[in-house]
XYZ file of C-alpha atoms in Angstrom:
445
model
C 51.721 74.235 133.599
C 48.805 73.026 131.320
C 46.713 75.633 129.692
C 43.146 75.293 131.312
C 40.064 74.658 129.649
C 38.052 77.614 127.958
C 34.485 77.668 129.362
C 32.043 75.286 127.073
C 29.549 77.757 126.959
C 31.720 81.697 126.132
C 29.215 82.381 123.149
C 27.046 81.680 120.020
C 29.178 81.832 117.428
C 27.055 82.802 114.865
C 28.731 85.445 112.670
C 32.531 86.932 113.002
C 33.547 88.917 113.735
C 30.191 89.997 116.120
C 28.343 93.239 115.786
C 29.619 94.379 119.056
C 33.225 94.669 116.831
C 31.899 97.004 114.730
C 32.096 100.742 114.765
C 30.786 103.961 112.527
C 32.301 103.703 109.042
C 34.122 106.983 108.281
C 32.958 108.599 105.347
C 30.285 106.750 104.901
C 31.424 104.676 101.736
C 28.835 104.327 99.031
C 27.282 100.422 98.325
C 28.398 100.554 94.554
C 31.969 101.136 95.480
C 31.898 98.069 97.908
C 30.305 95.673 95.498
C 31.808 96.524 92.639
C 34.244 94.030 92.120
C 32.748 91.270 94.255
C 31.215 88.334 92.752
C 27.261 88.289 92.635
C 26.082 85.136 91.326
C 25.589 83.249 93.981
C 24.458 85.592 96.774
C 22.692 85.101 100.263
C 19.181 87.434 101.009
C 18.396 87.881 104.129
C 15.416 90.174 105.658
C 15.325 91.229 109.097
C 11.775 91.441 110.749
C 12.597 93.065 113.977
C 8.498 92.719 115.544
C 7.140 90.051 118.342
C 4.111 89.397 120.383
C 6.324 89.319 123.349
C 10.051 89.244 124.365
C 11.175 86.142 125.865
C 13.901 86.381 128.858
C 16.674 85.007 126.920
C 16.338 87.268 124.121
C 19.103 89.301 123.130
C 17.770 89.896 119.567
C 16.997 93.078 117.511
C 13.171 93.259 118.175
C 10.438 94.866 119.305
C 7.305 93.940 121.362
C 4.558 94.679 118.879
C 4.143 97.538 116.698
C 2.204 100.591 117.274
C 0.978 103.417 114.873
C 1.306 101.576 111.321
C 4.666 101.086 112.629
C 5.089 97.909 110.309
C 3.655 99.325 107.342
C 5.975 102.230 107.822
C 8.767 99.321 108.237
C 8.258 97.408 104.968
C 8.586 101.264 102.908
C 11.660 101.788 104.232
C 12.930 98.116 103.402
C 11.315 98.768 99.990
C 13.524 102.119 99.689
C 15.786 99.933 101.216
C 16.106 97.062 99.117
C 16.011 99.365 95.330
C 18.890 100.686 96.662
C 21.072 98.392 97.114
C 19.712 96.291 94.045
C 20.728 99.544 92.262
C 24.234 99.534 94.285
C 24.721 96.470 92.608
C 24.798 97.272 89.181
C 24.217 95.237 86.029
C 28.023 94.874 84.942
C 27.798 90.975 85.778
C 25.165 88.637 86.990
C 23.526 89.343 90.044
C 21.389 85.908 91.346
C 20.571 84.988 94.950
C 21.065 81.099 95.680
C 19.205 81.838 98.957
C 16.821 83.375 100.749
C 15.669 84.120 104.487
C 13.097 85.937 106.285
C 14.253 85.954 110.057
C 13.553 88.695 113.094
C 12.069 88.709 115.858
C 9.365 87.087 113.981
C 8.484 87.212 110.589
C 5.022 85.819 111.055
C 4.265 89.017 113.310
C 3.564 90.492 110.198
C -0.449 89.637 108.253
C -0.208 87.773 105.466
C -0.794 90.472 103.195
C 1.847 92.121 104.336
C 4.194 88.806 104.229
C 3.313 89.435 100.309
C 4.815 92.470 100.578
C 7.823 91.693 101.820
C 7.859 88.624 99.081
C 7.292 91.313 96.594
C 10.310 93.162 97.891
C 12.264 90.349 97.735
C 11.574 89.220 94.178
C 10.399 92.390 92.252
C 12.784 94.945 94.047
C 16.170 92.496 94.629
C 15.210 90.118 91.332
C 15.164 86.862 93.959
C 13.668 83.822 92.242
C 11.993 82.477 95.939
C 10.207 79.625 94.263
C 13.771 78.299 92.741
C 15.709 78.754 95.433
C 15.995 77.389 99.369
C 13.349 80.074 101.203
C 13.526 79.296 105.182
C 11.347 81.679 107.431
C 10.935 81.936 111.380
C 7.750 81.768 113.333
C 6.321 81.198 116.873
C 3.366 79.313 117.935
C 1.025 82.313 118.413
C 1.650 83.900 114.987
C 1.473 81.101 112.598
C -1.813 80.806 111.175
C -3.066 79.414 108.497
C -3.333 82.331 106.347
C 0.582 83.716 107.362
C 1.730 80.047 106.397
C -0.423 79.555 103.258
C 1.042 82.546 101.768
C 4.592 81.844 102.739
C 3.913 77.968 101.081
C 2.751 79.439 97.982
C 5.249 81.832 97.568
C 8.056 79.203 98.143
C 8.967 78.320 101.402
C 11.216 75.656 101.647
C 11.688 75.522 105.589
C 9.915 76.673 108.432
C 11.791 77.001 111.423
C 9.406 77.458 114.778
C 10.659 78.719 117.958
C 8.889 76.269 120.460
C 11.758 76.097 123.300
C 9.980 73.874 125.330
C 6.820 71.977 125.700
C 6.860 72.083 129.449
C 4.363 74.607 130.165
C 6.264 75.142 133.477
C 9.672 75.850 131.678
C 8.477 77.922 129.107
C 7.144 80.775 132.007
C 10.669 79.806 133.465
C 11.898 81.421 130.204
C 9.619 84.205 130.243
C 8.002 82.598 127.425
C 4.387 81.802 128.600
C 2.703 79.542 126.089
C 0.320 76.601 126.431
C 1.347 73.352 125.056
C -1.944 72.772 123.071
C -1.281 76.279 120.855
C 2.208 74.543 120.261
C 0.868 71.489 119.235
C -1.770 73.178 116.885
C 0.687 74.955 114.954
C 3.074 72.339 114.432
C -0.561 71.038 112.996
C -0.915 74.068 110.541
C 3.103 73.931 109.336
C 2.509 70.458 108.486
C -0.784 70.562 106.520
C 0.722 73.256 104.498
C 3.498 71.010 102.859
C 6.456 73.100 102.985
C 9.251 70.729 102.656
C 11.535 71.386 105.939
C 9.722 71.833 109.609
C 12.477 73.227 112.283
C 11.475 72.965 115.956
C 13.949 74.958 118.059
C 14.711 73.613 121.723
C 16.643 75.169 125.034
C 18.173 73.214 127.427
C 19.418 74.357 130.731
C 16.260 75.906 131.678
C 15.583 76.452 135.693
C 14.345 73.669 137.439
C 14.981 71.125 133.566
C 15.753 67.757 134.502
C 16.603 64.793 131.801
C 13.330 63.291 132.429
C 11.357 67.341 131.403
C 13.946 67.403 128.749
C 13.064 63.892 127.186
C 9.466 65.315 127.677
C 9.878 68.304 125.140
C 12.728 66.296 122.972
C 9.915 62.823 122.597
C 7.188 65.997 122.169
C 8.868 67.307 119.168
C 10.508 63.941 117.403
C 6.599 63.055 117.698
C 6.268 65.535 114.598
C 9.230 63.934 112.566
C 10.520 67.077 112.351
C 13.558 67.609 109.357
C 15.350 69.641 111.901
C 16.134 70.083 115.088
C 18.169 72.706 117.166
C 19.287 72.403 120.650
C 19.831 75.648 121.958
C 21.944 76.014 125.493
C 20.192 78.989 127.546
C 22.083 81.938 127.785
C 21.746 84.404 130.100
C 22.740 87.839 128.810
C 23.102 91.389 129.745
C 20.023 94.235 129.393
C 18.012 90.404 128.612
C 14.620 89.813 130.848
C 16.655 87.157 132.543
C 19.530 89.383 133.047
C 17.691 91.731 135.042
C 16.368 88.855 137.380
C 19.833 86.910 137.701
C 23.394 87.856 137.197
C 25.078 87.028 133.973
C 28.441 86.295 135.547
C 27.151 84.061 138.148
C 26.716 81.214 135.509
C 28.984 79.166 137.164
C 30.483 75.838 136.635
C 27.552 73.850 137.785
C 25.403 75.530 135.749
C 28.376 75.171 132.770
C 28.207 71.379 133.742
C 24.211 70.756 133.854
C 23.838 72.713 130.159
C 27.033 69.730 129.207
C 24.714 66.932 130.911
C 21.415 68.097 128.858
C 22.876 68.714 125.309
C 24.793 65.375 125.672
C 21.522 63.573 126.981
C 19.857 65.673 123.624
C 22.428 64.434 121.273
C 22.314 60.849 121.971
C 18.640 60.754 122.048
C 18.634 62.442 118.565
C 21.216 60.202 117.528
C 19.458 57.331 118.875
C 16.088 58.262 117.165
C 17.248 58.630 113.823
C 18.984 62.088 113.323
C 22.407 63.056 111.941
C 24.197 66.154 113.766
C 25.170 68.549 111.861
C 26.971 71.271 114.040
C 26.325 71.695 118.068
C 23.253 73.165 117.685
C 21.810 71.151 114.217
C 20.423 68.094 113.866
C 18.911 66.764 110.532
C 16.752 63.334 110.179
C 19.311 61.100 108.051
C 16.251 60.114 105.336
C 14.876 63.662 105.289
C 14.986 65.525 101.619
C 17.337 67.690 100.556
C 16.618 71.422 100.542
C 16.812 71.928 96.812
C 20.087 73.631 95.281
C 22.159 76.037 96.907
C 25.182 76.738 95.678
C 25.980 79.795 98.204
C 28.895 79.095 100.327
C 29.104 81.077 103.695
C 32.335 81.347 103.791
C 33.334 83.228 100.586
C 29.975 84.215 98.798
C 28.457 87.728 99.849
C 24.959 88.460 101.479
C 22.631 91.230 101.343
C 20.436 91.999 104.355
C 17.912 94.025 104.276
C 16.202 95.803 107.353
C 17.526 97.418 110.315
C 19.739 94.118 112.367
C 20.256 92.762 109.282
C 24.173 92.309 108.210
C 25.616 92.256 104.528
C 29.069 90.796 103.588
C 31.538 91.465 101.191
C 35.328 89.698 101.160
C 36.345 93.173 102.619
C 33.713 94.680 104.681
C 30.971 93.538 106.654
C 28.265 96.382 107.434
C 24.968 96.955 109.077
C 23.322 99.256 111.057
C 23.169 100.656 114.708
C 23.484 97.034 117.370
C 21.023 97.495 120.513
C 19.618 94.747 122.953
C 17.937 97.717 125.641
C 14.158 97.737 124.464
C 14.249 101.548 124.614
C 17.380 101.630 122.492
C 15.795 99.259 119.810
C 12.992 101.313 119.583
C 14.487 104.357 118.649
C 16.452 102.582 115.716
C 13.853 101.236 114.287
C 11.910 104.821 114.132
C 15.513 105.671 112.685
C 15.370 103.610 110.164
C 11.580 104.030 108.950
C 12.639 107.994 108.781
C 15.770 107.099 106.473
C 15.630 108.063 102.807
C 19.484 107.677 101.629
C 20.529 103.791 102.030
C 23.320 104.385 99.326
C 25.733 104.322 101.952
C 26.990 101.564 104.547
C 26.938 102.780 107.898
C 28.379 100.596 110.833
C 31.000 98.071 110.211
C 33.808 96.143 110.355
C 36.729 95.983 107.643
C 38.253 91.953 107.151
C 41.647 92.047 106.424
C 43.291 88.814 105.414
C 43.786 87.334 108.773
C 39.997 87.911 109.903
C 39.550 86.284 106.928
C 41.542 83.068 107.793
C 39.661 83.351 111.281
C 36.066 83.273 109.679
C 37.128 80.721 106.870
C 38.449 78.292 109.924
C 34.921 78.954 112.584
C 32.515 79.146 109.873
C 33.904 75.712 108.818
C 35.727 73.484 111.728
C 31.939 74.346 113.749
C 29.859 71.944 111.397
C 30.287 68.641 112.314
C 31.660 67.590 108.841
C 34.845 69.368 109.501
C 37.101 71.239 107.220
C 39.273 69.909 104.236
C 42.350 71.521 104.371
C 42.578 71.537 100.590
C 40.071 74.105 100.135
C 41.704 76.295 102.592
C 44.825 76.135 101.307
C 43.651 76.668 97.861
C 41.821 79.982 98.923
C 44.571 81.297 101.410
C 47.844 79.849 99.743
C 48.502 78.611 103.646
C 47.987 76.276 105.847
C 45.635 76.604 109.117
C 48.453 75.207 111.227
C 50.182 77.958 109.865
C 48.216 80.779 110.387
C 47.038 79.606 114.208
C 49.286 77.377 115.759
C 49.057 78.533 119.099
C 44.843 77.946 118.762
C 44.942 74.519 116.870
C 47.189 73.550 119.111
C 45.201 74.083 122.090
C 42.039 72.408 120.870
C 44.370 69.356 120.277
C 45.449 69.360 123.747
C 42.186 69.703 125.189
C 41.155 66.461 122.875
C 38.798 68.890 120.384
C 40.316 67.432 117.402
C 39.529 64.602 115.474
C 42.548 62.312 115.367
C 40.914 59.537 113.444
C 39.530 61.906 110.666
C 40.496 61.208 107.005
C 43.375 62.233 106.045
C 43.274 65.821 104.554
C 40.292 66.561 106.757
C 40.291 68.769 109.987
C 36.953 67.845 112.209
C 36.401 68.468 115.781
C 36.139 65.135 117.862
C 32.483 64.832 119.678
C 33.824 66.503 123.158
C 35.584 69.198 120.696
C 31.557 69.654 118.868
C 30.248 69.628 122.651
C 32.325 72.989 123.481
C 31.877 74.634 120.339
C 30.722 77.452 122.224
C 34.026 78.021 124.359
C 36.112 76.413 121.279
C 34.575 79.451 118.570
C 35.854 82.847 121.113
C 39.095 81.204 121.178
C 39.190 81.716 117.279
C 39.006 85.741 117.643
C 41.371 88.099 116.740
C 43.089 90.161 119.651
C 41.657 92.820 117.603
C 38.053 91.939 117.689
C 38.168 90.675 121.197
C 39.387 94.315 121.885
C 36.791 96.294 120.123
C 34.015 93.748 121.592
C 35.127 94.634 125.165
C 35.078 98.521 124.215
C 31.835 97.939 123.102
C 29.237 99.778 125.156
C 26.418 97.580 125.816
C 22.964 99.818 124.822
């Protein structure tokens, strides 16, 4: 009896294990205990802006709708208190340098310009980031970046600016609870270009209510119009305590729906393909002649990262810790007052320890996901194993199902393009029973 096919669309894999795997940390261990024997020269920053104009319906970030009372003022001195502490957690035994930086949210942009200085103060004065020598990407939506927000972030070193656009169909945009008119879109996609920065990102979802392939060509011929770096093809999701999981069911996404998302991200990818555009995960596709970045010499799947703010993450090779995980508006609210009111950020809070097989796990998604693949050599050099060792019964599944790459190099373990097309029912099958457990004890808040 043949094994059937996981679901192409389970979930984003965008981090293992997910926050809904983690759970209180007892005894709240201090930060200089966890990093101090961890390497720190080539570390990841990340801030967490958890503010936006308005929430779309897909939206199962950390964030807020706007921010009363000083509320963001009150936000950046606790990520100031925030960030000398763990700069301080850090110590000066060995070299501490971040190879990269990102501002992400909600929106970044939500915040004035003056107060984006801030937070680039914070980043470089408080954490000793070098923004103008290293790769600097920050998010923004149509309404929020102006010329002043993105003249600052240029200046101060931007490297890539990612905008959230979803779609240029003014129709499927209020489909997504994401009313916007296509001229504001088109005006500041105007304003990220005349600033200079390097790298534009326009982000795209398909499988949108009432989306055809001729509405999707619309908003994919709308955006290639801007020669943009990037490009990511997002496939809607529709996700408890969400806006549009309180209008439609998550669990009836059935099959057709499963097969219409397939139909749009293949129509997508061959249009991308077609125009120029080399794909460099499911999601990620980069214009073939477009610049590099600059250096980076931060790997994801070994070197640490410090986040900073309230859904931000950090890693170490043992523990990855945050803070509190909400989607509920109401719920989200309350843990961002938390964390304004919170003085002692010494201490990791929420986690998830990563033994050596979650390690194995991470190593093998964070890698076999990017369309480049994985050479075995560097796996087996970290691990001392093989992958086919460590999960046969998984490998073996996605070679079945034709997911791997039978004519890649030798040495070289890539996903074939119908493997890259599920990546999103290919990366669950990659969790732990243990993680899979604590993610379905999780209490959704």
């Amino acid at each position: 009896m043949s094994t059937p096919t996981p679901r192409p669309y389970g979930g984003y894999v965008y981090a293992y294990p997910h926050k809904t795997a983690y759970r209180a940390l007892p005894g709240r261990p201090a930060l200089r205990g966890l990093w101090a024997d961890e390497p720190k020269d080539a570390l990841s920053l990340y801030a967490h802006i958890p503010f936006c104009e308005v929430r779309c319906g897909f939206c199962n970030l950390f964030t807020r709708v706007g921010a009363p009372d000083e509320l963001t003022t009150r936000y950046l001195d606790a990520l100031d208190r925030q960030a000398t502490a763990v700069r301080e957690a850090l110590g000066d035994d060995g070299p501490v340098r971040f190879a990269t930086a990102a501002f992400g949210g909600g929106t970044p942009t939500f915040l004035t310009a003056g107060e984006l200085e801030r937070l680039c103060d914070i980043a470089e004065k408080r954490m000793g980031a070098d923004l103008r020598a290293v790769p600097l990407s920050v998010e923004t939506s149509p309404s929020t970046a102006t010329a002043d927000r993105l003249s600052l972030l240029a200046e101060r070193g931007a490297t890539r600016l990612s905008i959230g656009v979803q779609s240029f169909v003014e129709a499927e945009a209020r489909a997504a609870v994401r009313p916007q008119r296509r001229a504001d879109v088109e005006a500041a996609l105007g304003r990220i270009r005349d600033t200079g920065v390097p790298v534009l990102n326009i982000d795209l979802i398909y499988g949108i209510d009432g989306q055809t392939e001729r509405s999707w060509q619309v908003s994919l011929d709308a955006a290639l119009a801007w020669r943009p770096e990037e490009l990511y093809l997002y496939p809607l999701y529709v996700r408890p305590l969400t806006g549009l999981g309180r209008i439609q069911d998550p669990a009836a996404a059935d099959r057709a729906w499963d097969e219409q998302r397939l139909l749009l991200y293949r129509y997508g990818r061959d249009h991308l393909l077609a125009h120029g555009y080399e794909q460099v995960s499911m999601r990620m596709f980069r214009r073939a002649d477009a610049a590099p970045l600059g250096p980076d010499d931060h790997a994801c799947q070994t070197d640490g990262m410090i986040g900073l703010g309230c859904g931000a993450r950090s890693y170490t090779s043992a523990l990855h810790y945050s803070f509190d995980y909400a989607v509920d508006m109401r719920e989200i609210r309350s843990l961002i007052d938390a964390y304004t009111e919170t003085e002692d950020f010494a201490h990791a809070e929420v986690g998830r320890a990563m033994d050596g097989d979650e390690a194995r796990r991470r190593h093998l998604l964070q890698s076999l996901l990017q369309a480049q693949g994985m050479p075995l050599a560097g796996y087996e050099e970290r691990f001392g194993t093989s992958p086919f060792e460590d999960l046969p019964a998984e490998l073996g599944r996605f070679e079945a199902f034709g997911w791997l790459d039978g004519d890649a190099p030798a040495g070289l373990l890539r996903l074939s393009p119908e493997g890259l097309a599920h990546s999103d029912g290919l990366g669950p099958e990659l969790f732990s029973p243990a993680v899979r457990a604590a993610m379905a004890a999780y209490e959704a808040k």
